[in-house]
Amino acid sequence: MSPTVLIIEDNEQNLYLTTFLLEKNGFTVVQARSGPEGLAWADRVRPDLILLDIQLPQMDGYAVARELRKESALRDIPIIAVTSYAMVGDRERALDAGCSGYIEKPIDPWRFLGEIQKHLDARLADGPETTGPKNPAK
Ligand code: MN
C-alpha cells in the first residue's frame, strides 16, 4: 500500500507542487487548507507522514503540531514543517512544537522527496506501531 501523506498548506501553489511531487512518486495525498481541517483529517486517515506549513491563518503550524502531539494515536506520525527560508527561528520553534524535521520554501523537489523518504524510513525502522508510544512529545 502506498504511504499516505497529509499536506496542511494554505498556499495553493505550494499545495499543488507538493501534491504533484508526492503523487508522481507513488504517495497518496490528502489535502487540508487550514489547521483545524488538518487535525480532522489526521484523526480520520492516520497518515504515514504530515507535511505542515508553519504560516497558516488563524491556527499556525506550531499550534497544529502541538495538538497532533497531544493525541496518543497521532503522536508518532512524522511531521515535516515547511518554513520560510528567511525565518531562521522558525526551525527551532517547529522542532520544539513537536515537528520531526523541516524543509524550506521555496521547495527544492529532490531535497523535498529525500526528506520525506528519510522520515518514513526512520519510522519503519522503529518497528510496528503496536509497540506503543515512542518519542513522546516534549
Ligand atoms: Mn502558508
mmCIF file of N, CA and C and ligand atoms in Angstrom:
data_model
loop_
_atom_site.group_PDB
_atom_site.id
_atom_site.type_symbol
_atom_site.label_atom_id
_atom_site.label_comp_id
_atom_site.label_asym_id
_atom_site.label_seq_id
_atom_site.Cartn_x
_atom_site.Cartn_y
_atom_site.Cartn_z
ATOM 1 N N MET A 1 0.844 -1.196 0.000
ATOM 2 C CA MET A 1 0.000 0.000 0.000
ATOM 3 C C MET A 1 0.879 1.245 0.000
ATOM 4 N N SER A 2 0.479 2.220 -0.760
ATOM 5 C CA SER A 2 1.300 3.427 -0.849
ATOM 6 C C SER A 2 1.135 4.270 0.414
ATOM 7 N N PRO A 3 2.231 4.864 0.868
ATOM 8 C CA PRO A 3 2.138 5.700 2.064
ATOM 9 C C PRO A 3 1.233 6.907 1.821
ATOM 10 N N THR A 4 0.510 7.291 2.862
ATOM 11 C CA THR A 4 -0.377 8.448 2.773
ATOM 12 C C THR A 4 0.268 9.651 3.456
ATOM 13 N N VAL A 5 0.301 10.757 2.736
ATOM 14 C CA VAL A 5 0.834 11.999 3.288
ATOM 15 C C VAL A 5 -0.286 13.024 3.384
ATOM 16 N N LEU A 6 -0.462 13.570 4.567
ATOM 17 C CA LEU A 6 -1.415 14.667 4.758
ATOM 18 C C LEU A 6 -0.657 15.979 4.594
ATOM 19 N N ILE A 7 -1.114 16.809 3.669
ATOM 20 C CA ILE A 7 -0.492 18.114 3.457
ATOM 21 C C ILE A 7 -1.413 19.181 4.033
ATOM 22 N N ILE A 8 -0.881 19.956 4.988
ATOM 23 C CA ILE A 8 -1.641 21.070 5.556
ATOM 24 C C ILE A 8 -0.971 22.350 5.059
ATOM 25 N N GLU A 9 -1.606 23.005 4.142
ATOM 26 C CA GLU A 9 -0.969 24.122 3.421
ATOM 27 C C GLU A 9 -2.049 25.048 2.863
ATOM 28 N N ASP A 10 -1.914 26.344 3.135
ATOM 29 C CA ASP A 10 -2.938 27.289 2.665
ATOM 30 C C ASP A 10 -2.566 27.949 1.337
ATOM 31 N N ASN A 11 -1.318 27.769 0.912
ATOM 32 C CA ASN A 11 -0.892 28.392 -0.347
ATOM 33 C C ASN A 11 -1.147 27.429 -1.498
ATOM 34 N N GLU A 12 -1.996 27.845 -2.426
ATOM 35 C CA GLU A 12 -2.419 26.937 -3.497
ATOM 36 C C GLU A 12 -1.254 26.436 -4.346
ATOM 37 N N GLN A 13 -0.298 27.317 -4.618
ATOM 38 C CA GLN A 13 0.845 26.913 -5.448
ATOM 39 C C GLN A 13 1.680 25.841 -4.753
ATOM 40 N N ASN A 14 1.947 26.045 -3.466
ATOM 41 C CA ASN A 14 2.719 25.045 -2.726
ATOM 42 C C ASN A 14 1.939 23.750 -2.567
ATOM 43 N N LEU A 15 0.657 23.889 -2.373
ATOM 44 C CA LEU A 15 -0.190 22.698 -2.242
ATOM 45 C C LEU A 15 -0.160 21.902 -3.551
ATOM 46 N N TYR A 16 -0.247 22.616 -4.647
ATOM 47 C CA TYR A 16 -0.226 21.970 -5.954
ATOM 48 C C TYR A 16 1.115 21.280 -6.197
ATOM 49 N N LEU A 17 2.204 22.000 -5.921
ATOM 50 C CA LEU A 17 3.538 21.456 -6.191
ATOM 51 C C LEU A 17 3.829 20.219 -5.336
ATOM 52 N N THR A 18 3.566 20.320 -4.033
ATOM 53 C CA THR A 18 3.884 19.193 -3.149
ATOM 54 C C THR A 18 2.978 17.993 -3.453
ATOM 55 N N THR A 19 1.720 18.254 -3.769
ATOM 56 C CA THR A 19 0.809 17.162 -4.139
ATOM 57 C C THR A 19 1.301 16.482 -5.408
ATOM 58 N N PHE A 20 1.675 17.285 -6.377
ATOM 59 C CA PHE A 20 2.175 16.751 -7.653
ATOM 60 C C PHE A 20 3.399 15.867 -7.425
ATOM 61 N N LEU A 21 4.372 16.379 -6.679
ATOM 62 C CA LEU A 21 5.617 15.630 -6.456
ATOM 63 C C LEU A 21 5.347 14.315 -5.731
ATOM 64 N N LEU A 22 4.479 14.353 -4.746
ATOM 65 C CA LEU A 22 4.210 13.145 -3.966
ATOM 66 C C LEU A 22 3.414 12.119 -4.781
ATOM 67 N N GLU A 23 2.382 12.581 -5.467
ATOM 68 C CA GLU A 23 1.564 11.638 -6.242
ATOM 69 C C GLU A 23 2.380 11.017 -7.373
ATOM 70 N N LYS A 24 3.243 11.814 -7.972
ATOM 71 C CA LYS A 24 4.094 11.329 -9.061
ATOM 72 C C LYS A 24 5.041 10.237 -8.562
ATOM 73 N N ASN A 25 5.351 10.280 -7.256
ATOM 74 C CA ASN A 25 6.264 9.301 -6.686
ATOM 75 C C ASN A 25 5.545 8.219 -5.890
ATOM 76 N N GLY A 26 4.270 8.052 -6.151
ATOM 77 C CA GLY A 26 3.549 6.903 -5.622
ATOM 78 C C GLY A 26 2.880 7.082 -4.273
ATOM 79 N N PHE A 27 2.883 8.297 -3.760
ATOM 80 C CA PHE A 27 2.219 8.536 -2.481
ATOM 81 C C PHE A 27 0.745 8.850 -2.698
ATOM 82 N N THR A 28 -0.051 8.566 -1.678
ATOM 83 C CA THR A 28 -1.434 9.016 -1.650
ATOM 84 C C THR A 28 -1.459 10.307 -0.850
ATOM 85 N N VAL A 29 -2.133 11.314 -1.375
ATOM 86 C CA VAL A 29 -2.129 12.623 -0.729
ATOM 87 C C VAL A 29 -3.530 12.995 -0.246
ATOM 88 N N VAL A 30 -3.586 13.516 0.969
ATOM 89 C CA VAL A 30 -4.803 14.108 1.499
ATOM 90 C C VAL A 30 -4.486 15.576 1.759
ATOM 91 N N GLN A 31 -5.330 16.467 1.280
ATOM 92 C CA GLN A 31 -5.070 17.898 1.391
ATOM 93 C C GLN A 31 -5.935 18.569 2.442
ATOM 94 N N ALA A 32 -5.318 19.482 3.177
ATOM 95 C CA ALA A 32 -6.068 20.341 4.096
ATOM 96 C C ALA A 32 -5.542 21.759 3.939
ATOM 97 N N ARG A 33 -6.446 22.723 4.005
ATOM 98 C CA ARG A 33 -6.039 24.112 3.781
ATOM 99 C C ARG A 33 -6.035 24.958 5.048
ATOM 100 N N SER A 34 -6.267 24.333 6.181
ATOM 101 C CA SER A 34 -6.206 25.059 7.457
ATOM 102 C C SER A 34 -5.825 24.075 8.557
ATOM 103 N N GLY A 35 -5.413 24.630 9.691
ATOM 104 C CA GLY A 35 -5.039 23.795 10.827
ATOM 105 C C GLY A 35 -6.173 22.896 11.308
ATOM 106 N N PRO A 36 -7.338 23.471 11.591
ATOM 107 C CA PRO A 36 -8.451 22.636 12.075
ATOM 108 C C PRO A 36 -8.837 21.539 11.081
ATOM 109 N N GLU A 37 -8.829 21.893 9.803
ATOM 110 C CA GLU A 37 -9.144 20.892 8.778
ATOM 111 C C GLU A 37 -8.075 19.787 8.789
ATOM 112 N N GLY A 38 -6.821 20.190 8.960
ATOM 113 C CA GLY A 38 -5.723 19.220 9.005
ATOM 114 C C GLY A 38 -5.835 18.278 10.190
ATOM 115 N N LEU A 39 -6.207 18.819 11.344
ATOM 116 C CA LEU A 39 -6.348 17.984 12.536
ATOM 117 C C LEU A 39 -7.468 16.959 12.344
ATOM 118 N N ALA A 40 -8.553 17.402 11.721
ATOM 119 C CA ALA A 40 -9.682 16.494 11.487
ATOM 120 C C ALA A 40 -9.265 15.358 10.544
ATOM 121 N N TRP A 41 -8.535 15.703 9.490
ATOM 122 C CA TRP A 41 -8.093 14.671 8.554
ATOM 123 C C TRP A 41 -7.064 13.736 9.179
ATOM 124 N N ALA A 42 -6.193 14.290 9.995
ATOM 125 C CA ALA A 42 -5.172 13.458 10.647
ATOM 126 C C ALA A 42 -5.844 12.384 11.487
ATOM 127 N N ASP A 43 -6.866 12.786 12.212
ATOM 128 C CA ASP A 43 -7.586 11.863 13.065
ATOM 129 C C ASP A 43 -8.303 10.807 12.229
ATOM 130 N N ARG A 44 -8.811 11.229 11.095
ATOM 131 C CA ARG A 44 -9.616 10.331 10.275
ATOM 132 C C ARG A 44 -8.781 9.339 9.472
ATOM 133 N N VAL A 45 -7.696 9.815 8.862
ATOM 134 C CA VAL A 45 -6.951 8.932 7.940
ATOM 135 C C VAL A 45 -5.660 8.368 8.532
ATOM 136 N N ARG A 46 -5.227 8.902 9.690
ATOM 137 C CA ARG A 46 -3.973 8.426 10.291
ATOM 138 C C ARG A 46 -2.863 8.315 9.245
ATOM 139 N N PRO A 47 -2.435 9.436 8.712
ATOM 140 C CA PRO A 47 -1.442 9.412 7.627
ATOM 141 C C PRO A 47 -0.087 8.867 8.101
ATOM 142 N N ASP A 48 0.735 8.460 7.144
ATOM 143 C CA ASP A 48 2.079 7.974 7.468
ATOM 144 C C ASP A 48 3.031 9.129 7.745
ATOM 145 N N LEU A 49 2.666 10.292 7.242
ATOM 146 C CA LEU A 49 3.513 11.473 7.425
ATOM 147 C C LEU A 49 2.652 12.714 7.211
ATOM 148 N N ILE A 50 3.006 13.792 7.908
ATOM 149 C CA ILE A 50 2.275 15.051 7.756
ATOM 150 C C ILE A 50 3.244 16.139 7.318
ATOM 151 N N LEU A 51 2.878 16.827 6.263
ATOM 152 C CA LEU A 51 3.635 17.971 5.789
ATOM 153 C C LEU A 51 2.884 19.209 6.257
ATOM 154 N N LEU A 52 3.533 20.010 7.078
ATOM 155 C CA LEU A 52 2.813 21.077 7.785
ATOM 156 C C LEU A 52 3.404 22.448 7.503
ATOM 157 N N ASP A 53 2.640 23.269 6.822
ATOM 158 C CA ASP A 53 3.035 24.657 6.624
ATOM 159 C C ASP A 53 2.986 25.367 7.976
ATOM 160 N N ILE A 54 3.996 26.185 8.255
ATOM 161 C CA ILE A 54 4.013 26.902 9.537
ATOM 162 C C ILE A 54 3.128 28.141 9.483
ATOM 163 N N GLN A 55 3.166 28.835 8.366
ATOM 164 C CA GLN A 55 2.374 30.062 8.260
ATOM 165 C C GLN A 55 0.980 29.764 7.732
ATOM 166 N N LEU A 56 0.081 29.543 8.675
ATOM 167 C CA LEU A 56 -1.320 29.276 8.353
ATOM 168 C C LEU A 56 -2.176 30.337 9.032
ATOM 169 N N PRO A 57 -3.304 30.692 8.447
ATOM 170 C CA PRO A 57 -4.180 31.672 9.088
ATOM 171 C C PRO A 57 -4.849 31.079 10.333
ATOM 172 N N GLN A 58 -5.239 31.912 11.246
ATOM 173 C CA GLN A 58 -5.943 31.530 12.475
ATOM 174 C C GLN A 58 -5.086 30.660 13.394
ATOM 175 N N MET A 59 -4.905 29.421 13.001
ATOM 176 C CA MET A 59 -4.145 28.487 13.830
ATOM 177 C C MET A 59 -2.849 28.178 13.088
ATOM 178 N N ASP A 60 -1.697 28.612 13.617
ATOM 179 C CA ASP A 60 -0.454 28.407 12.871
ATOM 180 C C ASP A 60 0.078 26.974 13.029
ATOM 181 N N GLY A 61 1.131 26.679 12.296
ATOM 182 C CA GLY A 61 1.665 25.329 12.267
ATOM 183 C C GLY A 61 2.182 24.844 13.612
ATOM 184 N N TYR A 62 2.701 25.762 14.415
ATOM 185 C CA TYR A 62 3.187 25.355 15.745
ATOM 186 C C TYR A 62 2.024 24.815 16.576
ATOM 187 N N ALA A 63 0.921 25.526 16.541
ATOM 188 C CA ALA A 63 -0.259 25.109 17.314
ATOM 189 C C ALA A 63 -0.794 23.776 16.798
ATOM 190 N N VAL A 64 -0.761 23.601 15.477
ATOM 191 C CA VAL A 64 -1.227 22.337 14.886
ATOM 192 C C VAL A 64 -0.334 21.186 15.358
ATOM 193 N N ALA A 65 0.982 21.403 15.324
ATOM 194 C CA ALA A 65 1.921 20.353 15.744
ATOM 195 C C ALA A 65 1.692 19.984 17.211
ATOM 196 N N ARG A 66 1.505 20.994 18.039
ATOM 197 C CA ARG A 66 1.288 20.708 19.467
ATOM 198 C C ARG A 66 0.013 19.892 19.683
ATOM 199 N N GLU A 67 -1.046 20.231 18.940
ATOM 200 C CA GLU A 67 -2.303 19.474 19.056
ATOM 201 C C GLU A 67 -2.103 18.024 18.612
ATOM 202 N N LEU A 68 -1.380 17.840 17.513
ATOM 203 C CA LEU A 68 -1.141 16.489 16.997
ATOM 204 C C LEU A 68 -0.370 15.656 18.026
ATOM 205 N N ARG A 69 0.585 16.269 18.693
ATOM 206 C CA ARG A 69 1.415 15.540 19.651
ATOM 207 C C ARG A 69 0.677 15.209 20.945
ATOM 208 N N LYS A 70 -0.440 15.880 21.180
ATOM 209 C CA LYS A 70 -1.229 15.589 22.384
ATOM 210 C C LYS A 70 -1.991 14.279 22.255
ATOM 211 N N GLU A 71 -2.299 13.900 21.023
ATOM 212 C CA GLU A 71 -3.128 12.720 20.802
ATOM 213 C C GLU A 71 -2.258 11.488 20.662
ATOM 214 N N SER A 72 -2.462 10.516 21.518
ATOM 215 C CA SER A 72 -1.576 9.349 21.524
ATOM 216 C C SER A 72 -1.585 8.620 20.190
ATOM 217 N N ALA A 73 -2.725 8.598 19.519
ATOM 218 C CA ALA A 73 -2.821 7.879 18.247
ATOM 219 C C ALA A 73 -2.052 8.591 17.134
ATOM 220 N N LEU A 74 -1.779 9.865 17.308
ATOM 221 C CA LEU A 74 -1.125 10.649 16.253
ATOM 222 C C LEU A 74 0.291 11.044 16.623
ATOM 223 N N ARG A 75 0.689 10.737 17.827
ATOM 224 C CA ARG A 75 1.933 11.236 18.396
ATOM 225 C C ARG A 75 3.176 10.810 17.613
ATOM 226 N N ASP A 76 3.130 9.614 17.027
ATOM 227 C CA ASP A 76 4.322 9.080 16.368
ATOM 228 C C ASP A 76 4.402 9.382 14.882
ATOM 229 N N ILE A 77 3.412 10.044 14.360
ATOM 230 C CA ILE A 77 3.441 10.351 12.927
ATOM 231 C C ILE A 77 4.485 11.442 12.680
ATOM 232 N N PRO A 78 5.431 11.186 11.765
ATOM 233 C CA PRO A 78 6.419 12.232 11.481
ATOM 234 C C PRO A 78 5.731 13.482 10.931
ATOM 235 N N ILE A 79 6.146 14.623 11.441
ATOM 236 C CA ILE A 79 5.641 15.905 10.946
ATOM 237 C C ILE A 79 6.823 16.673 10.369
ATOM 238 N N ILE A 80 6.710 17.024 9.106
ATOM 239 C CA ILE A 80 7.743 17.853 8.495
ATOM 240 C C ILE A 80 7.177 19.260 8.323
ATOM 241 N N ALA A 81 7.818 20.200 8.979
ATOM 242 C CA ALA A 81 7.382 21.595 8.895
ATOM 243 C C ALA A 81 7.898 22.208 7.604
ATOM 244 N N VAL A 82 7.070 23.045 7.014
ATOM 245 C CA VAL A 82 7.500 23.799 5.840
ATOM 246 C C VAL A 82 7.670 25.245 6.292
ATOM 247 N N THR A 83 8.920 25.682 6.316
ATOM 248 C CA THR A 83 9.227 27.000 6.860
ATOM 249 C C THR A 83 9.761 27.919 5.770
ATOM 250 N N SER A 84 9.668 29.184 6.055
ATOM 251 C CA SER A 84 10.213 30.173 5.133
ATOM 252 C C SER A 84 11.733 30.222 5.330
ATOM 253 N N TYR A 85 12.479 30.221 4.246
ATOM 254 C CA TYR A 85 13.940 30.121 4.349
ATOM 255 C C TYR A 85 14.545 31.277 5.148
ATOM 256 N N ALA A 86 13.859 32.405 5.138
ATOM 257 C CA ALA A 86 14.410 33.587 5.801
ATOM 258 C C ALA A 86 14.222 33.542 7.309
ATOM 259 N N MET A 87 13.281 32.731 7.764
ATOM 260 C CA MET A 87 12.932 32.740 9.177
ATOM 261 C C MET A 87 13.696 31.664 9.937
ATOM 262 N N VAL A 88 14.910 32.005 10.330
ATOM 263 C CA VAL A 88 15.785 31.036 10.985
ATOM 264 C C VAL A 88 15.155 30.498 12.271
ATOM 265 N N GLY A 89 14.505 31.356 13.054
ATOM 266 C CA GLY A 89 13.916 30.933 14.319
ATOM 267 C C GLY A 89 12.779 29.950 14.163
ATOM 268 N N ASP A 90 12.169 29.932 12.978
ATOM 269 C CA ASP A 90 11.055 29.024 12.716
ATOM 270 C C ASP A 90 11.432 27.563 12.919
ATOM 271 N N ARG A 91 12.664 27.229 12.522
ATOM 272 C CA ARG A 91 13.054 25.804 12.551
ATOM 273 C C ARG A 91 13.082 25.276 13.968
ATOM 274 N N GLU A 92 13.732 26.035 14.857
ATOM 275 C CA GLU A 92 13.801 25.590 16.242
ATOM 276 C C GLU A 92 12.421 25.549 16.872
ATOM 277 N N ARG A 93 11.643 26.571 16.592
ATOM 278 C CA ARG A 93 10.285 26.600 17.141
ATOM 279 C C ARG A 93 9.471 25.410 16.640
ATOM 280 N N ALA A 94 9.674 25.055 15.378
ATOM 281 C CA ALA A 94 8.947 23.921 14.802
ATOM 282 C C ALA A 94 9.332 22.626 15.512
ATOM 283 N N LEU A 95 10.628 22.448 15.760
ATOM 284 C CA LEU A 95 11.081 21.227 16.435
ATOM 285 C C LEU A 95 10.582 21.218 17.880
ATOM 286 N N ASP A 96 10.606 22.371 18.525
ATOM 287 C CA ASP A 96 10.095 22.481 19.898
ATOM 288 C C ASP A 96 8.611 22.134 19.968
ATOM 289 N N ALA A 97 7.889 22.468 18.918
ATOM 290 C CA ALA A 97 6.441 22.218 18.906
ATOM 291 C C ALA A 97 6.118 20.752 18.610
ATOM 292 N N GLY A 98 7.160 19.951 18.291
ATOM 293 C CA GLY A 98 6.940 18.525 18.073
ATOM 294 C C GLY A 98 7.169 18.048 16.654
ATOM 295 N N CYS A 99 7.603 18.952 15.780
ATOM 296 C CA CYS A 99 7.890 18.526 14.408
ATOM 297 C C CYS A 99 9.149 17.665 14.380
ATOM 298 N N SER A 100 9.211 16.757 13.404
ATOM 299 C CA SER A 100 10.328 15.821 13.301
ATOM 300 C C SER A 100 11.445 16.396 12.433
ATOM 301 N N GLY A 101 11.117 17.347 11.592
ATOM 302 C CA GLY A 101 12.098 17.944 10.693
ATOM 303 C C GLY A 101 11.457 19.113 9.980
ATOM 304 N N TYR A 102 12.198 19.712 9.088
ATOM 305 C CA TYR A 102 11.643 20.838 8.347
ATOM 306 C C TYR A 102 12.255 20.915 6.961
ATOM 307 N N ILE A 103 11.527 21.513 6.075
ATOM 308 C CA ILE A 103 12.076 21.864 4.779
ATOM 309 C C ILE A 103 11.746 23.330 4.533
ATOM 310 N N GLU A 104 12.531 23.923 3.674
ATOM 311 C CA GLU A 104 12.384 25.354 3.451
ATOM 312 C C GLU A 104 11.712 25.652 2.127
ATOM 313 N N LYS A 105 10.945 26.736 2.154
ATOM 314 C CA LYS A 105 10.414 27.285 0.910
ATOM 315 C C LYS A 105 11.460 28.244 0.349
ATOM 316 N N PRO A 106 11.633 28.358 -0.943
ATOM 317 C CA PRO A 106 10.923 27.585 -1.961
ATOM 318 C C PRO A 106 11.370 26.121 -1.969
ATOM 319 N N ILE A 107 10.454 25.238 -2.306
ATOM 320 C CA ILE A 107 10.718 23.811 -2.221
ATOM 321 C C ILE A 107 11.601 23.324 -3.356
ATOM 322 N N ASP A 108 12.675 22.658 -2.966
ATOM 323 C CA ASP A 108 13.565 22.002 -3.916
ATOM 324 C C ASP A 108 13.060 20.558 -4.048
ATOM 325 N N PRO A 109 12.588 20.159 -5.229
ATOM 326 C CA PRO A 109 11.930 18.843 -5.376
ATOM 327 C C PRO A 109 12.768 17.673 -4.875
ATOM 328 N N TRP A 110 14.057 17.639 -5.170
ATOM 329 C CA TRP A 110 14.870 16.490 -4.773
ATOM 330 C C TRP A 110 15.075 16.437 -3.274
ATOM 331 N N ARG A 111 15.384 17.596 -2.722
ATOM 332 C CA ARG A 111 15.591 17.648 -1.281
ATOM 333 C C ARG A 111 14.286 17.316 -0.549
ATOM 334 N N PHE A 112 13.210 17.816 -1.096
ATOM 335 C CA PHE A 112 11.874 17.577 -0.529
ATOM 336 C C PHE A 112 11.576 16.081 -0.454
ATOM 337 N N LEU A 113 11.722 15.392 -1.586
ATOM 338 C CA LEU A 113 11.415 13.955 -1.612
ATOM 339 C C LEU A 113 12.382 13.172 -0.729
ATOM 340 N N GLY A 114 13.643 13.603 -0.692
ATOM 341 C CA GLY A 114 14.626 12.937 0.158
ATOM 342 C C GLY A 114 14.259 13.041 1.629
ATOM 343 N N GLU A 115 13.800 14.210 2.014
ATOM 344 C CA GLU A 115 13.428 14.441 3.413
ATOM 345 C C GLU A 115 12.201 13.601 3.799
ATOM 346 N N ILE A 116 11.238 13.548 2.909
ATOM 347 C CA ILE A 116 10.040 12.733 3.152
ATOM 348 C C ILE A 116 10.439 11.269 3.355
ATOM 349 N N GLN A 117 11.249 10.764 2.438
ATOM 350 C CA GLN A 117 11.651 9.362 2.495
ATOM 351 C C GLN A 117 12.450 9.055 3.749
ATOM 352 N N LYS A 118 13.314 9.984 4.121
ATOM 353 C CA LYS A 118 14.144 9.799 5.306
ATOM 354 C C LYS A 118 13.277 9.588 6.553
ATOM 355 N N HIS A 119 12.251 10.383 6.680
ATOM 356 C CA HIS A 119 11.401 10.275 7.874
ATOM 357 C C HIS A 119 10.505 9.045 7.832
ATOM 358 N N LEU A 120 10.083 8.644 6.641
ATOM 359 C CA LEU A 120 9.294 7.418 6.530
ATOM 360 C C LEU A 120 10.163 6.210 6.858
ATOM 361 N N ASP A 121 11.387 6.195 6.360
ATOM 362 C CA ASP A 121 12.313 5.089 6.628
ATOM 363 C C ASP A 121 12.608 4.990 8.119
ATOM 364 N N ALA A 122 12.827 6.129 8.744
ATOM 365 C CA ALA A 122 13.134 6.150 10.180
ATOM 366 C C ALA A 122 11.975 5.580 10.973
ATOM 367 N N ARG A 123 10.775 5.890 10.527
ATOM 368 C CA ARG A 123 9.603 5.399 11.244
ATOM 369 C C ARG A 123 9.459 3.892 11.094
ATOM 370 N N LEU A 124 9.711 3.388 9.872
ATOM 371 C CA LEU A 124 9.627 1.948 9.639
ATOM 372 C C LEU A 124 10.672 1.213 10.457
ATOM 373 N N ALA A 125 11.855 1.795 10.554
ATOM 374 C CA ALA A 125 12.946 1.170 11.296
ATOM 375 C C ALA A 125 12.624 1.085 12.780
ATOM 376 N N ASP A 126 11.723 1.955 13.234
ATOM 377 C CA ASP A 126 11.318 1.976 14.629
ATOM 378 C C ASP A 126 10.443 0.782 14.995
ATOM 379 N N GLY A 127 9.945 0.064 14.000
ATOM 380 C CA GLY A 127 9.113 -1.093 14.278
ATOM 381 C C GLY A 127 7.636 -0.764 14.226
ATOM 382 N N PRO A 128 6.792 -1.792 14.422
ATOM 383 C CA PRO A 128 5.351 -1.596 14.297
ATOM 384 C C PRO A 128 4.799 -0.683 15.376
ATOM 385 N N GLU A 129 3.671 -0.079 15.049
ATOM 386 C CA GLU A 129 3.056 0.865 15.980
ATOM 387 C C GLU A 129 2.577 0.195 17.247
ATOM 388 N N THR A 130 2.352 -1.127 17.163
ATOM 389 C CA THR A 130 1.781 -1.840 18.306
ATOM 390 C C THR A 130 2.743 -1.890 19.493
ATOM 391 N N THR A 131 4.000 -1.487 19.307
ATOM 392 C CA THR A 131 4.931 -1.499 20.422
ATOM 393 C C THR A 131 4.679 -0.342 21.380
ATOM 394 N N GLY A 132 3.716 0.509 21.030
ATOM 395 C CA GLY A 132 3.355 1.589 21.930
ATOM 396 C C GLY A 132 4.041 2.885 21.589
ATOM 397 N N PRO A 133 3.732 3.920 22.359
ATOM 398 C CA PRO A 133 4.242 5.242 22.023
ATOM 399 C C PRO A 133 5.765 5.313 22.120
ATOM 400 N N LYS A 134 6.343 5.915 21.095
ATOM 401 C CA LYS A 134 7.764 6.212 21.116
ATOM 402 C C LYS A 134 7.873 7.717 20.980
ATOM 403 N N ASN A 135 9.022 8.234 21.207
ATOM 404 C CA ASN A 135 9.260 9.663 21.022
ATOM 405 C C ASN A 135 8.124 10.539 21.533
ATOM 406 N N PRO A 136 7.752 10.385 22.786
ATOM 407 C CA PRO A 136 6.657 11.227 23.278
ATOM 408 C C PRO A 136 7.010 12.699 23.122
ATOM 409 N N ALA A 137 5.978 13.492 22.924
ATOM 410 C CA ALA A 137 6.204 14.923 22.720
ATOM 411 C C ALA A 137 6.864 15.541 23.940
ATOM 412 N N LYS A 138 7.708 16.490 23.680
ATOM 413 C CA LYS A 138 8.402 17.178 24.777
ATOM 414 C C LYS A 138 7.408 17.958 25.618
HETATM 415 MN MN MN B 1 1.101 29.404 4.403
#
